[in-house]
Structures are given as C-alpha cells and as structure tokens.
Amino acid sequence: MRVLVIGGGIGGMAAALALLGEGVEVEVYEAAPELEEIGAGLQISSNAARSLQRLGLGDDLERVGVAAEAIDMRDLRTNELLHHTPLGEAAAQRYGAGFYQVHRPDLLGMLVAALPAGIVHQGQRCVRVTQDAEGVTAWFESGRTASGDVVIGADGIHSVVRRQLLGEQGLEFSKIIAWRSLIPASRAAHLDLPPRCHVWWGPHRSAVVYWVSGMELLNFVGIVPSEEAHAESWTAQGEVATVRRSYEGAAPQLQAIVDLVEAPFVTGYYFREPLPRWGTGRATILGDAAHPMHPFLAQGACQSIEDAVVVARCLSRHGRAGAADALREYEDRRRPRTSRVQTLARSHERMWHMSDPEEIDVRNGQLRTMMDVDPAGETIWSWIYSYDPLEHADAAADDPAAVMQRTESRRAWRLWANMIGPEDREKGTPGIRDAYDRMLLDNFPATEGTVIEEVDADGVACLLVSPPDTADGPVMVHLHGGGYLVGTAASSTGLASRLAAAIGGRCLVVDYRRAPESVCPAPVEDTLTAYRWLLHQGVAPSRVAISGESAGGGLAVAAAVALRDGGDSLPSCLIALCPFADLSLAGSSIDETAGQDPISTRQLLTQMAASYLQGQDPTTPLASPVYADLRGLPPLLIQASDVEALRDDALRLAAKAEGDGVDVEVDTYDDAVHMFPIFDFLSEAGRAVQQVGSFVQRHV
C-alpha cells in the first residue's frame, strides 16, 4: 500500500512516521519550499506523548521538551490560585506518559529527523486530488502528479483536500486573537517561574506562559478580543504597546512577563462545527483539516498526533484491498473523540473569560471544591490525558451497551449514554440541563389521566401530581435527581405519577433551587419549606413520605436530618432511590464501574459536587448524609443497582442508618442502570415502584 500525505506539519509528519511503523509506504508533500514552523510553543499532553513514545520518539521528546510539573490557573487581576493540577512524575504514573512543553520548530524537526531521506517532498502545493476504484492521484501547482492507494489531507485549516472531498465548509472567525512571543531566559530569570503551565483567567482575556527549548525560551500567549488587534494571520507583527495595553491592571507577576514581550505576532482563531464526515472512498483528512481547535484545552497538535496513529493502524489492519473500509473505521473511531474535544475547547472560552463578578465567584468556588474532592485534577483532565489512541484503535468495535445483559437494559444504557450531544456540551450547564429534561420528558411522560397542578408552597415552586381517585391518599414529597445541577420537577413527573399511583396518593414534586446559582443547603431549605407548607394544608406528618432519586435521594435523607434538628414533626418514612449521598466521592464503586455506568462518571459527579459545594466541606452532613447523625429518623427504604457508580453511596448510607438505629430496608438490582425506576419499560422499574408503594402503605 502507498499513502500520499498532503501537508508536512506536525500531523502530516506524525502520520508518515506512524504509517512507516505499520509497514506502509508513504510520501509526504509539503507546499512550503522549506520545512518550518512558526516560532511559538505548544503543549504535548500525556495522550500525545504516549503516542510519540510508541513511535520511538520518547527520548527525543524528553530532549526537546520541558517536562511540566503542574498546571496553575490564577485570577488575572489578583493572582489568586484558582486551581492546581500536579503533573510531572505523578502524571506519568497516572496517565502513562509525562506532559511536555515544546517549541514548535523543535517538535517538527524531531519528527522530520526520524523519517528516512526522500520521503518528504517540499515546494509541492497540492491543487487537486482525484480517485477511482484503483487508487488516488494528487495534482500539484508545479505540474507534478503523484499516485497511490490512499490520500490523507493534513494540510491545515484551509485544506485543499477537504475542499475537494467535501466541498466548501463554513469557517468562522472566533473574534479572539492571541499575541505570541518568545522571551529569552536571560531576560526572564528574575521572574523565578518554575517549569509549569501558568494560566491567568480574566474578564474577556487570558494568558498562558510556559518554558520551552530546555528552559532557554519563555513562551507567552495572550488571548484577547480581536478588536484589540488588527491582524488575523499567523505571522503578522503586532505593536508591543498594544499588547501591554491589553493587560493593563493585570497582577504584578503577569504584568512583569508582559513587559518583557518584544516583537509579538498575532494568531487569529477560527472554528468550524464538527463535520459529519471526513472523507470519501480512498481519501480522508486529519488534524486541523478535520477539526480545528480552540486553544483552551491545548489539544490541537495532540489530536493531530492521535489521528495519525489511528489512521495508520486502521490502514495496516485492512490492507490495500480494504483501504476504503480502513478510512471509514478511522473516521468512526476518531470523530466522537475529536468532536468532544473540539466542542469543549470552544465552550471553555466562556469559563476562562468570564466578566460577571457573581459568575466569577461561582466559578472560583467550584474550582476550590474540585481541588478538595479531586486534588489530582483527574476530573478535568483524565478523559483527555489517559486516552490511548492505539488501544482504542485495537479495541473491538463492540456495542458499548453490551456491558448490560438484557436488551431492555441496553436500551436504557444507550438513553443515558446518548443524552448529551455535542451542541449541549458546547452550551455548558444550560445545555446539559436541556438535554437531561429533554431525555426524561420525551421518553417518560406522566401516566395517562394524571393531573399535574402548579403549586406555590410558601415561595417554593412545586408540582402536585395526582393520579385519578387519589385525593384522600397519602402524600409523597418527591425530590428530583440531577446532581443538584440539572433536573426539574417537570422532568420528574413521569416517575412521580407512577409512585403516586403505587402509594394510592399524590406526589408533591419540589422544584428546589439548583447549583451553581444556589449552593448547599438551599435545596434542603426549599424541601423543608415545601414539607411545612404541606403540613399547614392539614396533611398529617404520619400521612407524608419524603422520597428522591439520585441527588434527590441524598437530599431526602438530608432534609429529614434538618427536620429532626429543627424540632419538626417527621414524615412517616423516607425513600432514597439510587442516592447520591457522598459528595466527597469516596465510594469505591465510582471507579469500579467506570465504563459500565454511562451517566454517573467521576468527571460529572465531581462537576456536580463542586457546583453544589463551592468551597464547603464535601463531608458536610446536609450535602453528604453518609456522614450525618441519622439517629431518630423514620424508616428508610434504599434502592440501587449492583452495577451503578453510586452503589456504594447506597450501601454505605444503609449501613450508617442501620448503625444509628434506623429501620432500614435496602434492595439492589442486577443488570440495572442508575435511576432505573424512571425507565418504565424495565421490568425492575415496575418491581421497584411497587416495592415503594408497599413500603409507604406499611408506614403511613
């Protein structure tokens, strides 16, 4: 097999090396007459470093790169440390490779030096590619042509190959630019900057600083609104005074770095929505040609390197006769990953450049809690840095839902796994909220004949869910799930309608305040207000149960603790369905079920805990009732799945309650997803709801 790689940048050279390593013949065609990269830095995180090690370049990367000790994120105005991620040897142990900061020309030179002579052809600007059943042909401005079995476009954001394959694709200017400069170490020695990635976040702007070239050069990147500069090309020279004006009022440490900048040049950032496909037949694209990245995850070069090793492995596996199949497999394996990175990198601009003081306080509180809950920073970075592209390329292309045993449980698994799309992720918390409500409301509406009324419970919005002929029955105060971050009373009415029917009564579903706008104990306070309002309507406490799913399950127990401590009359019983009951995330099942539970991942749980706590102790009892004194609480029913991430939260809560003298029933269900009672097509959902009904009827 012979592969033509169009483009001799980092992605193209990495592809050539990977193809040679797989025994595939390759030729690289580069438009520039001389191989060169713009004199700036880039970061090679552990995922890409591992790939370079696999290509035999581990020692070379150590030589040309600076091993980063940590990532420090600070407030641009005050220099307050917002988040610290340890790297160095800890990252190498955790993710399988270190984290390096590299001068672009050094990295490109390292890749080129590893290639045999005669493979790279310079001064060959591709103008057209064609293909037929037998192979591909690339046509060059020089009049030269080249033929092969496959063509890979690694020719950047303005890719000729992509345009030939897919037509014109929209490219939008992001309205942000980056000032870039390299500062000699001799001028920056007094700054005493350790070999870390130093990041400053500020209103409408940020800065990133790190050492490259054996700590001989300090790389500065200043990201500001585009109207503060008047150039969009990679090499346009800027005025030093303009850069300094962009950082007036910055923290003294950052200001001192900016004052050292000389002859800055400008980078304009562009983006394109994730493409639905990357190629046709024997032709494909990689790197910026396929998925241009915003800089906020530092993954542009890294994702190109991942692309390179995966496309090489797929081509090697399928061989010449299966070239088109190989490229389809490459695309199927890579597009979900790059789309997620691409989307989140773009969405991070808002987090970096927040300007509203209240939003900044919330963000900073979340970051402080994340350092408490996850001091290694795995929640933020593990999904990127621990990724092994070759391991992924070699994995069987099985249905990931096959971790579940039954057809119906796989259906439920897929609903969770596919709930949040790229557009939802890009919108951040509002997008995730929309996705959660959409999934529940579209799939699990209230049962037919149920009446749903809006209720103002002394200022707390609630929904009263009443099946037919249940006005005289008990009342269940129900608390929706969603990790305190997402979910609404409306999205929980499907489950509430079935619970109400099972108890022969009604459900008062509380629309409690959510994080990050409101923090612990706001949902507890809202639950108590709604409960007290219900009693004031003449409903006896002995006729009331409090229930909740997921975070609502933990909240139900926390609310009962607060009622007891406040001297209130307690409800007849409590029900915690798959409870999120330990926001310190100490339960071992969170990691044991990684890959099995598609929704309650450590990453998402940490985000939820950080949003709710915002600097509070994760073991505070009203947030994490596994640490509460549960003595004197009413009978408690706990349900959970054997294979969900929060299984240990449920079991530990049951053990704590039993140890404190509470009458506890705990039931676990095999081959069930998190919050399985919601999924009304599951047989175990019906059994669980009926068990709740029997439990409540025994105690009211």
mmCIF file with all atom_site columns, C-alpha atoms in Angstrom, residues 463-478 496-509 531 534-535 538-547 571-573 575 692-700:
data_model
loop_
_atom_site.group_PDB
_atom_site.id
_atom_site.type_symbol
_atom_site.label_atom_id
_atom_site.label_alt_id
_atom_site.label_comp_id
_atom_site.label_asym_id
_atom_site.label_entity_id
_atom_site.label_seq_id
_atom_site.pdbx_PDB_ins_code
_atom_site.Cartn_x
_atom_site.Cartn_y
_atom_site.Cartn_z
_atom_site.occupancy
_atom_site.B_iso_or_equiv
_atom_site.pdbx_formal_charge
_atom_site.auth_seq_id
_atom_site.auth_comp_id
_atom_site.auth_asym_id
_atom_site.auth_atom_id
_atom_site.pdbx_PDB_model_num
ATOM 1  C CA . LEU A 1 463 ? -45.939 20.366 41.020 1.00 0.00 ? 463 LEU A CA 1
ATOM 2  C CA . LEU A 1 464 ? -48.759 18.367 42.597 1.00 0.00 ? 464 LEU A CA 1
ATOM 3  C CA . VAL A 1 465 ? -49.045 15.079 40.694 1.00 0.00 ? 465 VAL A CA 1
ATOM 4  C CA . SER A 1 466 ? -52.405 13.353 41.197 1.00 0.00 ? 466 SER A CA 1
ATOM 5  C CA . PRO A 1 467 ? -53.462 10.085 39.542 1.00 0.00 ? 467 PRO A CA 1
ATOM 6  C CA . PRO A 1 468 ? -57.235 9.516  39.354 1.00 0.00 ? 468 PRO A CA 1
ATOM 7  C CA . ASP A 1 469 ? -59.100 8.891  42.622 1.00 0.00 ? 469 ASP A CA 1
ATOM 8  C CA . THR A 1 470 ? -56.160 9.515  44.985 1.00 0.00 ? 470 THR A CA 1
ATOM 9  C CA . ALA A 1 471 ? -57.205 12.752 46.707 1.00 0.00 ? 471 ALA A CA 1
ATOM 10 C CA . ASP A 1 472 ? -57.672 11.044 50.079 1.00 0.00 ? 472 ASP A CA 1
ATOM 11 C CA . GLY A 1 473 ? -54.456 9.034  49.990 1.00 0.00 ? 473 GLY A CA 1
ATOM 12 C CA . PRO A 1 474 ? -51.036 9.769  51.473 1.00 0.00 ? 474 PRO A CA 1
ATOM 13 C CA . VAL A 1 475 ? -48.760 12.428 50.019 1.00 0.00 ? 475 VAL A CA 1
ATOM 14 C CA . MET A 1 476 ? -45.184 11.853 48.935 1.00 0.00 ? 476 MET A CA 1
ATOM 15 C CA . VAL A 1 477 ? -42.857 14.853 48.844 1.00 0.00 ? 477 VAL A CA 1
ATOM 16 C CA . HIS A 1 478 ? -40.632 13.891 45.920 1.00 0.00 ? 478 HIS A CA 1
ATOM 17 C CA . ALA A 1 496 ? -43.787 10.784 40.299 1.00 0.00 ? 496 ALA A CA 1
ATOM 18 C CA . SER A 1 497 ? -47.036 9.768  38.587 1.00 0.00 ? 497 SER A CA 1
ATOM 19 C CA . ARG A 1 498 ? -46.165 6.083  38.943 1.00 0.00 ? 498 ARG A CA 1
ATOM 20 C CA . LEU A 1 499 ? -45.005 6.499  42.548 1.00 0.00 ? 499 LEU A CA 1
ATOM 21 C CA . ALA A 1 500 ? -48.235 8.323  43.387 1.00 0.00 ? 500 ALA A CA 1
ATOM 22 C CA . ALA A 1 501 ? -50.302 5.532  41.864 1.00 0.00 ? 501 ALA A CA 1
ATOM 23 C CA . ALA A 1 502 ? -48.282 2.920  43.768 1.00 0.00 ? 502 ALA A CA 1
ATOM 24 C CA . ILE A 1 503 ? -48.903 4.575  47.151 1.00 0.00 ? 503 ILE A CA 1
ATOM 25 C CA . GLY A 1 504 ? -52.529 5.306  46.313 1.00 0.00 ? 504 GLY A CA 1
ATOM 26 C CA . GLY A 1 505 ? -51.963 9.010  46.820 1.00 0.00 ? 505 GLY A CA 1
ATOM 27 C CA . ARG A 1 506 ? -50.291 12.083 45.365 1.00 0.00 ? 506 ARG A CA 1
ATOM 28 C CA . CYS A 1 507 ? -46.763 13.409 44.876 1.00 0.00 ? 507 CYS A CA 1
ATOM 29 C CA . LEU A 1 508 ? -45.680 16.950 45.642 1.00 0.00 ? 508 LEU A CA 1
ATOM 30 C CA . VAL A 1 509 ? -42.600 17.361 43.433 1.00 0.00 ? 509 VAL A CA 1
ATOM 31 C CA . TYR A 1 531 ? -42.897 19.992 53.645 1.00 0.00 ? 531 TYR A CA 1
ATOM 32 C CA . LEU A 1 534 ? -47.940 20.681 53.163 1.00 0.00 ? 534 LEU A CA 1
ATOM 33 C CA . LEU A 1 535 ? -48.497 20.173 56.880 1.00 0.00 ? 535 LEU A CA 1
ATOM 34 C CA . GLY A 1 538 ? -53.843 19.935 57.038 1.00 0.00 ? 538 GLY A CA 1
ATOM 35 C CA . VAL A 1 539 ? -51.914 16.848 55.922 1.00 0.00 ? 539 VAL A CA 1
ATOM 36 C CA . ALA A 1 540 ? -50.695 14.935 58.975 1.00 0.00 ? 540 ALA A CA 1
ATOM 37 C CA . PRO A 1 541 ? -46.962 14.069 59.079 1.00 0.00 ? 541 PRO A CA 1
ATOM 38 C CA . SER A 1 542 ? -47.964 10.435 59.536 1.00 0.00 ? 542 SER A CA 1
ATOM 39 C CA . ARG A 1 543 ? -49.542 10.596 56.062 1.00 0.00 ? 543 ARG A CA 1
ATOM 40 C CA . VAL A 1 544 ? -46.416 12.015 54.400 1.00 0.00 ? 544 VAL A CA 1
ATOM 41 C CA . ALA A 1 545 ? -43.364 10.285 52.945 1.00 0.00 ? 545 ALA A CA 1
ATOM 42 C CA . ILE A 1 546 ? -40.277 12.004 51.535 1.00 0.00 ? 546 ILE A CA 1
ATOM 43 C CA . SER A 1 547 ? -38.602 10.390 48.530 1.00 0.00 ? 547 SER A CA 1
ATOM 44 C CA . PRO A 1 571 ? -42.633 12.155 57.981 1.00 0.00 ? 571 PRO A CA 1
ATOM 45 C CA . SER A 1 572 ? -43.769 8.560  58.204 1.00 0.00 ? 572 SER A CA 1
ATOM 46 C CA . CYS A 1 573 ? -40.907 7.203  56.096 1.00 0.00 ? 573 CYS A CA 1
ATOM 47 C CA . ILE A 1 575 ? -37.263 6.571  50.234 1.00 0.00 ? 575 ILE A CA 1
ATOM 48 C CA . VAL A 1 692 ? -42.012 1.723  47.234 1.00 0.00 ? 692 VAL A CA 1
ATOM 49 C CA . GLY A 1 693 ? -45.806 1.563  47.262 1.00 0.00 ? 693 GLY A CA 1
ATOM 50 C CA . SER A 1 694 ? -45.857 -1.364 49.687 1.00 0.00 ? 694 SER A CA 1
ATOM 51 C CA . PHE A 1 695 ? -43.250 0.274  51.919 1.00 0.00 ? 695 PHE A CA 1
ATOM 52 C CA . VAL A 1 696 ? -45.162 3.553  52.156 1.00 0.00 ? 696 VAL A CA 1
ATOM 53 C CA . GLN A 1 697 ? -48.502 1.855  52.742 1.00 0.00 ? 697 GLN A CA 1
ATOM 54 C CA . ARG A 1 698 ? -46.999 -0.096 55.649 1.00 0.00 ? 698 ARG A CA 1
ATOM 55 C CA . HIS A 1 699 ? -45.816 3.074  57.368 1.00 0.00 ? 699 HIS A CA 1
ATOM 56 C CA . VAL A 1 700 ? -48.434 5.766  56.727 1.00 0.00 ? 700 VAL A CA 1
#
